[in-house]
Amino acid sequence: MEVFWERANELQDLEKINSQIERGEAKIERRQNTRRALEAKMARYRAPFHQLKMQYGTNKGKHYNEEEDRFLVCMLYQLGIDKENVYDELRTEVRNAPLFRFDWFLKSRTAAELQRRCNTLITLIERENAELEEREGKKKSLGKKPNSSGTSTPTQKRKADLMVKNSGKKPKK
């Protein structure tokens, strides 16, 4: 790799090669971010095949129901989103799942259609994770701010009450 970069200026199509390398790196980074988002979503549930909830917002869609979406997300995670032919395997899993024995709509989807739906679901998951991180960031920033009014916060009051109860003395007002 070092030799390539040392002698890269000798190549005629250096700009074209650089742009291909950058596109490839961006694609790898996108896959890693998607995998992390999926892992974060799954980590929030003990039994994701039964408990997983999707926050659809305004674009739920007419064709897929929540049970189908849950199965698609869980199987995508279980099969591994990094695989080359994951959507073909996902299609096979959908067809073999006893849960969808009579669901002709889902069983008749092609790998490309399942991929499109999974991409939509992953976008929803990434958006949900971003909202959760934002809320946690706000909570942490609120927790770090000192109380400038001089009064104690409810948490501080509860701690003081517990200390008073344990010591047997009456609280000061």
PDB file of C-alpha atoms in Angstrom:
ATOM      1  CA  MET A   1       0.000   0.000   0.000  1.00  0.00           C
ATOM      2  CA  GLU A   2       2.839   2.379   0.822  1.00  0.00           C
ATOM      3  CA  VAL A   3       4.469   1.702  -2.531  1.00  0.00           C
ATOM      4  CA  PHE A   4       1.219   2.549  -4.288  1.00  0.00           C
ATOM      5  CA  TRP A   5       0.975   5.951  -2.633  1.00  0.00           C
ATOM      6  CA  GLU A   6       4.679   6.662  -3.168  1.00  0.00           C
ATOM      7  CA  ARG A   7       4.397   5.996  -6.889  1.00  0.00           C
ATOM      8  CA  ALA A   8       0.810   7.203  -7.386  1.00  0.00           C
ATOM      9  CA  ASN A   9       1.931  10.325  -9.264  1.00  0.00           C
ATOM     10  CA  GLU A  10       3.271   8.081 -12.048  1.00  0.00           C
ATOM     11  CA  LEU A  11      -0.265   6.919 -12.882  1.00  0.00           C
ATOM     12  CA  GLN A  12      -2.129   8.649 -15.686  1.00  0.00           C
ATOM     13  CA  ASP A  13      -5.641   8.391 -14.196  1.00  0.00           C
ATOM     14  CA  LEU A  14      -4.736   9.323 -10.622  1.00  0.00           C
ATOM     15  CA  GLU A  15      -7.835  11.504 -10.101  1.00  0.00           C
ATOM     16  CA  LYS A  16     -10.135   8.750 -11.343  1.00  0.00           C
ATOM     17  CA  ILE A  17      -8.443   6.159  -9.111  1.00  0.00           C
ATOM     18  CA  ASN A  18      -8.606   8.481  -6.093  1.00  0.00           C
ATOM     19  CA  SER A  19     -12.310   9.073  -6.632  1.00  0.00           C
ATOM     20  CA  GLN A  20     -12.911   5.302  -6.848  1.00  0.00           C
ATOM     21  CA  ILE A  21     -10.964   4.761  -3.623  1.00  0.00           C
ATOM     22  CA  GLU A  22     -12.946   7.505  -1.866  1.00  0.00           C
ATOM     23  CA  ARG A  23     -16.261   6.046  -3.070  1.00  0.00           C
ATOM     24  CA  GLY A  24     -15.220   2.604  -1.837  1.00  0.00           C
ATOM     25  CA  GLU A  25     -14.188   3.961   1.567  1.00  0.00           C
ATOM     26  CA  ALA A  26     -17.467   5.868   1.850  1.00  0.00           C
ATOM     27  CA  LYS A  27     -19.368   2.673   1.050  1.00  0.00           C
ATOM     28  CA  ILE A  28     -17.437   0.732   3.713  1.00  0.00           C
ATOM     29  CA  GLU A  29     -18.072   3.468   6.282  1.00  0.00           C
ATOM     30  CA  ARG A  30     -21.786   3.522   5.410  1.00  0.00           C
ATOM     31  CA  ARG A  31     -22.014  -0.250   5.942  1.00  0.00           C
ATOM     32  CA  GLN A  32     -20.250   0.025   9.295  1.00  0.00           C
ATOM     33  CA  ASN A  33     -22.593   2.808  10.419  1.00  0.00           C
ATOM     34  CA  THR A  34     -25.586   0.740   9.340  1.00  0.00           C
ATOM     35  CA  ARG A  35     -24.299  -2.297  11.222  1.00  0.00           C
ATOM     36  CA  ARG A  36     -23.726  -0.192  14.359  1.00  0.00           C
ATOM     37  CA  ALA A  37     -27.219   1.302  14.137  1.00  0.00           C
ATOM     38  CA  LEU A  38     -28.737  -2.162  13.784  1.00  0.00           C
ATOM     39  CA  GLU A  39     -26.685  -3.463  16.729  1.00  0.00           C
ATOM     40  CA  ALA A  40     -27.766  -0.513  18.889  1.00  0.00           C
ATOM     41  CA  LYS A  41     -31.423  -1.137  18.042  1.00  0.00           C
ATOM     42  CA  MET A  42     -31.182  -4.859  18.816  1.00  0.00           C
ATOM     43  CA  ALA A  43     -29.317  -4.243  22.074  1.00  0.00           C
ATOM     44  CA  ARG A  44     -32.341  -2.385  23.457  1.00  0.00           C
ATOM     45  CA  TYR A  45     -34.462  -5.565  23.466  1.00  0.00           C
ATOM     46  CA  ARG A  46     -34.146  -8.902  25.237  1.00  0.00           C
ATOM     47  CA  ALA A  47     -36.259 -10.729  22.631  1.00  0.00           C
ATOM     48  CA  PRO A  48     -36.231  -8.569  19.477  1.00  0.00           C
ATOM     49  CA  PHE A  49     -38.300 -11.028  17.397  1.00  0.00           C
ATOM     50  CA  HIS A  50     -41.208 -10.370  19.786  1.00  0.00           C
ATOM     51  CA  GLN A  51     -40.536  -6.955  21.337  1.00  0.00           C
ATOM     52  CA  LEU A  52     -38.928  -4.813  18.622  1.00  0.00           C
ATOM     53  CA  LYS A  53     -40.896  -1.657  17.885  1.00  0.00           C
ATOM     54  CA  MET A  54     -40.379   0.628  14.926  1.00  0.00           C
ATOM     55  CA  GLN A  55     -40.990   4.368  15.064  1.00  0.00           C
ATOM     56  CA  TYR A  56     -42.459   4.972  11.626  1.00  0.00           C
ATOM     57  CA  GLY A  57     -43.372   8.608  11.910  1.00  0.00           C
ATOM     58  CA  THR A  58     -45.570   9.696   9.012  1.00  0.00           C
ATOM     59  CA  ASN A  59     -44.354   7.172   6.416  1.00  0.00           C
ATOM     60  CA  LYS A  60     -45.452   3.763   7.644  1.00  0.00           C
ATOM     61  CA  GLY A  61     -46.408   2.464   4.226  1.00  0.00           C
ATOM     62  CA  LYS A  62     -49.488   0.529   3.199  1.00  0.00           C
ATOM     63  CA  HIS A  63     -48.126  -2.861   2.302  1.00  0.00           C
ATOM     64  CA  TYR A  64     -45.896  -4.094   5.125  1.00  0.00           C
ATOM     65  CA  ASN A  65     -47.144  -4.565   8.674  1.00  0.00           C
ATOM     66  CA  GLU A  66     -45.111  -4.237  11.872  1.00  0.00           C
ATOM     67  CA  GLU A  67     -44.689  -7.993  12.283  1.00  0.00           C
ATOM     68  CA  GLU A  68     -43.165  -8.317   8.805  1.00  0.00           C
ATOM     69  CA  ASP A  69     -40.873  -5.338   9.388  1.00  0.00           C
ATOM     70  CA  ARG A  70     -39.759  -6.768  12.745  1.00  0.00           C
ATOM     71  CA  PHE A  71     -38.927 -10.090  11.104  1.00  0.00           C
ATOM     72  CA  LEU A  72     -37.008  -8.399   8.272  1.00  0.00           C
ATOM     73  CA  VAL A  73     -34.912  -6.289  10.655  1.00  0.00           C
ATOM     74  CA  CYS A  74     -34.182  -9.179  13.024  1.00  0.00           C
ATOM     75  CA  MET A  75     -33.250 -11.573  10.226  1.00  0.00           C
ATOM     76  CA  LEU A  76     -31.096  -8.934   8.545  1.00  0.00           C
ATOM     77  CA  TYR A  77     -29.224  -8.544  11.824  1.00  0.00           C
ATOM     78  CA  GLN A  78     -28.992 -12.310  12.362  1.00  0.00           C
ATOM     79  CA  LEU A  79     -27.779 -13.038   8.820  1.00  0.00           C
ATOM     80  CA  GLY A  80     -25.286 -10.179   8.937  1.00  0.00           C
ATOM     81  CA  ILE A  81     -25.795  -7.030   6.938  1.00  0.00           C
ATOM     82  CA  ASP A  82     -22.180  -7.121   5.722  1.00  0.00           C
ATOM     83  CA  LYS A  83     -22.715 -10.232   3.606  1.00  0.00           C
ATOM     84  CA  GLU A  84     -22.684  -9.933  -0.164  1.00  0.00           C
ATOM     85  CA  ASN A  85     -25.906 -11.880  -0.859  1.00  0.00           C
ATOM     86  CA  VAL A  86     -27.765 -11.136   2.381  1.00  0.00           C
ATOM     87  CA  TYR A  87     -31.007 -10.168   0.647  1.00  0.00           C
ATOM     88  CA  ASP A  88     -31.179 -13.438  -1.280  1.00  0.00           C
ATOM     89  CA  GLU A  89     -30.723 -15.284   2.025  1.00  0.00           C
ATOM     90  CA  LEU A  90     -33.349 -13.045   3.616  1.00  0.00           C
ATOM     91  CA  ARG A  91     -35.781 -13.941   0.832  1.00  0.00           C
ATOM     92  CA  THR A  92     -35.156 -17.635   1.488  1.00  0.00           C
ATOM     93  CA  GLU A  93     -35.702 -17.151   5.234  1.00  0.00           C
ATOM     94  CA  VAL A  94     -38.984 -15.323   4.606  1.00  0.00           C
ATOM     95  CA  ARG A  95     -40.199 -18.125   2.363  1.00  0.00           C
ATOM     96  CA  ASN A  96     -39.248 -20.794   4.910  1.00  0.00           C
ATOM     97  CA  ALA A  97     -40.618 -18.991   7.983  1.00  0.00           C
ATOM     98  CA  PRO A  98     -43.743 -20.663   9.367  1.00  0.00           C
ATOM     99  CA  LEU A  99     -44.877 -17.239  10.572  1.00  0.00           C
ATOM    100  CA  PHE A 100     -45.569 -16.193   6.968  1.00  0.00           C
ATOM    101  CA  ARG A 101     -46.921 -19.503   5.705  1.00  0.00           C
ATOM    102  CA  PHE A 102     -50.074 -17.824   4.341  1.00  0.00           C
ATOM    103  CA  ASP A 103     -48.648 -14.351   3.696  1.00  0.00           C
ATOM    104  CA  TRP A 104     -48.387 -14.433  -0.066  1.00  0.00           C
ATOM    105  CA  PHE A 105     -47.502 -10.741  -0.311  1.00  0.00           C
ATOM    106  CA  LEU A 106     -44.281 -11.103   1.669  1.00  0.00           C
ATOM    107  CA  LYS A 107     -43.394 -14.495   0.212  1.00  0.00           C
ATOM    108  CA  SER A 108     -43.670 -13.146  -3.328  1.00  0.00           C
ATOM    109  CA  ARG A 109     -41.240 -10.241  -2.805  1.00  0.00           C
ATOM    110  CA  THR A 110     -37.996 -10.296  -4.773  1.00  0.00           C
ATOM    111  CA  ALA A 111     -34.593  -9.754  -3.178  1.00  0.00           C
ATOM    112  CA  ALA A 112     -34.497  -6.223  -4.636  1.00  0.00           C
ATOM    113  CA  GLU A 113     -37.879  -5.353  -3.099  1.00  0.00           C
ATOM    114  CA  LEU A 114     -36.798  -6.735   0.281  1.00  0.00           C
ATOM    115  CA  GLN A 115     -33.585  -4.719   0.001  1.00  0.00           C
ATOM    116  CA  ARG A 116     -35.568  -1.536  -0.655  1.00  0.00           C
ATOM    117  CA  ARG A 117     -37.797  -2.184   2.348  1.00  0.00           C
ATOM    118  CA  CYS A 118     -34.823  -2.992   4.584  1.00  0.00           C
ATOM    119  CA  ASN A 119     -33.080   0.207   3.489  1.00  0.00           C
ATOM    120  CA  THR A 120     -36.200   2.164   4.471  1.00  0.00           C
ATOM    121  CA  LEU A 121     -36.300   0.406   7.845  1.00  0.00           C
ATOM    122  CA  ILE A 122     -32.583   1.034   8.428  1.00  0.00           C
ATOM    123  CA  THR A 123     -33.119   4.726   7.706  1.00  0.00           C
ATOM    124  CA  LEU A 124     -35.910   4.766  10.309  1.00  0.00           C
ATOM    125  CA  ILE A 125     -33.637   3.007  12.821  1.00  0.00           C
ATOM    126  CA  GLU A 126     -30.794   5.461  12.200  1.00  0.00           C
ATOM    127  CA  ARG A 127     -33.179   8.376  12.678  1.00  0.00           C
ATOM    128  CA  GLU A 128     -34.501   6.846  15.908  1.00  0.00           C
ATOM    129  CA  ASN A 129     -30.952   6.278  17.207  1.00  0.00           C
ATOM    130  CA  ALA A 130     -30.018   9.881  16.377  1.00  0.00           C
ATOM    131  CA  GLU A 131     -33.071  11.135  18.315  1.00  0.00           C
ATOM    132  CA  LEU A 132     -32.163   8.956  21.312  1.00  0.00           C
ATOM    133  CA  GLU A 133     -28.570  10.217  21.290  1.00  0.00           C
ATOM    134  CA  GLU A 134     -29.824  13.782  21.065  1.00  0.00           C
ATOM    135  CA  ARG A 135     -32.153  13.259  24.041  1.00  0.00           C
ATOM    136  CA  GLU A 136     -29.364  11.648  26.075  1.00  0.00           C
ATOM    137  CA  GLY A 137     -27.072  14.537  25.186  1.00  0.00           C
ATOM    138  CA  LYS A 138     -29.665  17.025  26.412  1.00  0.00           C
ATOM    139  CA  LYS A 139     -30.168  15.069  29.646  1.00  0.00           C
ATOM    140  CA  LYS A 140     -26.429  15.001  30.282  1.00  0.00           C
ATOM    141  CA  SER A 141     -26.048  18.697  29.552  1.00  0.00           C
ATOM    142  CA  LEU A 142     -28.976  19.489  31.842  1.00  0.00           C
ATOM    143  CA  GLY A 143     -27.469  17.333  34.587  1.00  0.00           C
ATOM    144  CA  LYS A 144     -24.123  19.112  34.387  1.00  0.00           C
ATOM    145  CA  LYS A 145     -25.528  22.633  34.775  1.00  0.00           C
ATOM    146  CA  PRO A 146     -25.242  23.934  38.332  1.00  0.00           C
ATOM    147  CA  ASN A 147     -28.399  25.230  39.921  1.00  0.00           C
ATOM    148  CA  SER A 148     -27.841  28.987  39.796  1.00  0.00           C
ATOM    149  CA  SER A 149     -30.935  29.925  41.844  1.00  0.00           C
ATOM    150  CA  GLY A 150     -29.386  28.569  45.036  1.00  0.00           C
ATOM    151  CA  THR A 151     -32.263  26.172  45.684  1.00  0.00           C
ATOM    152  CA  SER A 152     -31.770  22.459  45.709  1.00  0.00           C
ATOM    153  CA  THR A 153     -32.996  20.214  42.929  1.00  0.00           C
ATOM    154  CA  PRO A 154     -35.567  17.454  43.609  1.00  0.00           C
ATOM    155  CA  THR A 155     -32.776  14.860  43.576  1.00  0.00           C
ATOM    156  CA  GLN A 156     -30.779  16.831  46.101  1.00  0.00           C
ATOM    157  CA  LYS A 157     -33.882  17.192  48.281  1.00  0.00           C
ATOM    158  CA  ARG A 158     -34.500  13.436  48.220  1.00  0.00           C
ATOM    159  CA  LYS A 159     -30.896  12.748  49.174  1.00  0.00           C
ATOM    160  CA  ALA A 160     -31.145  15.238  52.020  1.00  0.00           C
ATOM    161  CA  ASP A 161     -34.404  13.652  53.208  1.00  0.00           C
ATOM    162  CA  LEU A 162     -32.797  10.200  53.185  1.00  0.00           C
ATOM    163  CA  MET A 163     -29.823  11.463  55.158  1.00  0.00           C
ATOM    164  CA  VAL A 164     -32.148  13.066  57.703  1.00  0.00           C
ATOM    165  CA  LYS A 165     -34.225   9.880  58.053  1.00  0.00           C
ATOM    166  CA  ASN A 166     -31.087   7.838  58.608  1.00  0.00           C
ATOM    167  CA  SER A 167     -29.705  10.221  61.205  1.00  0.00           C
ATOM    168  CA  GLY A 168     -32.961  10.516  63.170  1.00  0.00           C
ATOM    169  CA  LYS A 169     -32.887  14.332  63.179  1.00  0.00           C
ATOM    170  CA  LYS A 170     -35.593  16.652  61.874  1.00  0.00           C
ATOM    171  CA  PRO A 171     -34.880  18.428  58.610  1.00  0.00           C
ATOM    172  CA  LYS A 172     -34.087  22.121  58.674  1.00  0.00           C
ATOM    173  CA  LYS A 173     -36.367  24.380  56.670  1.00  0.00           C
TER     174      LYS A 173
END
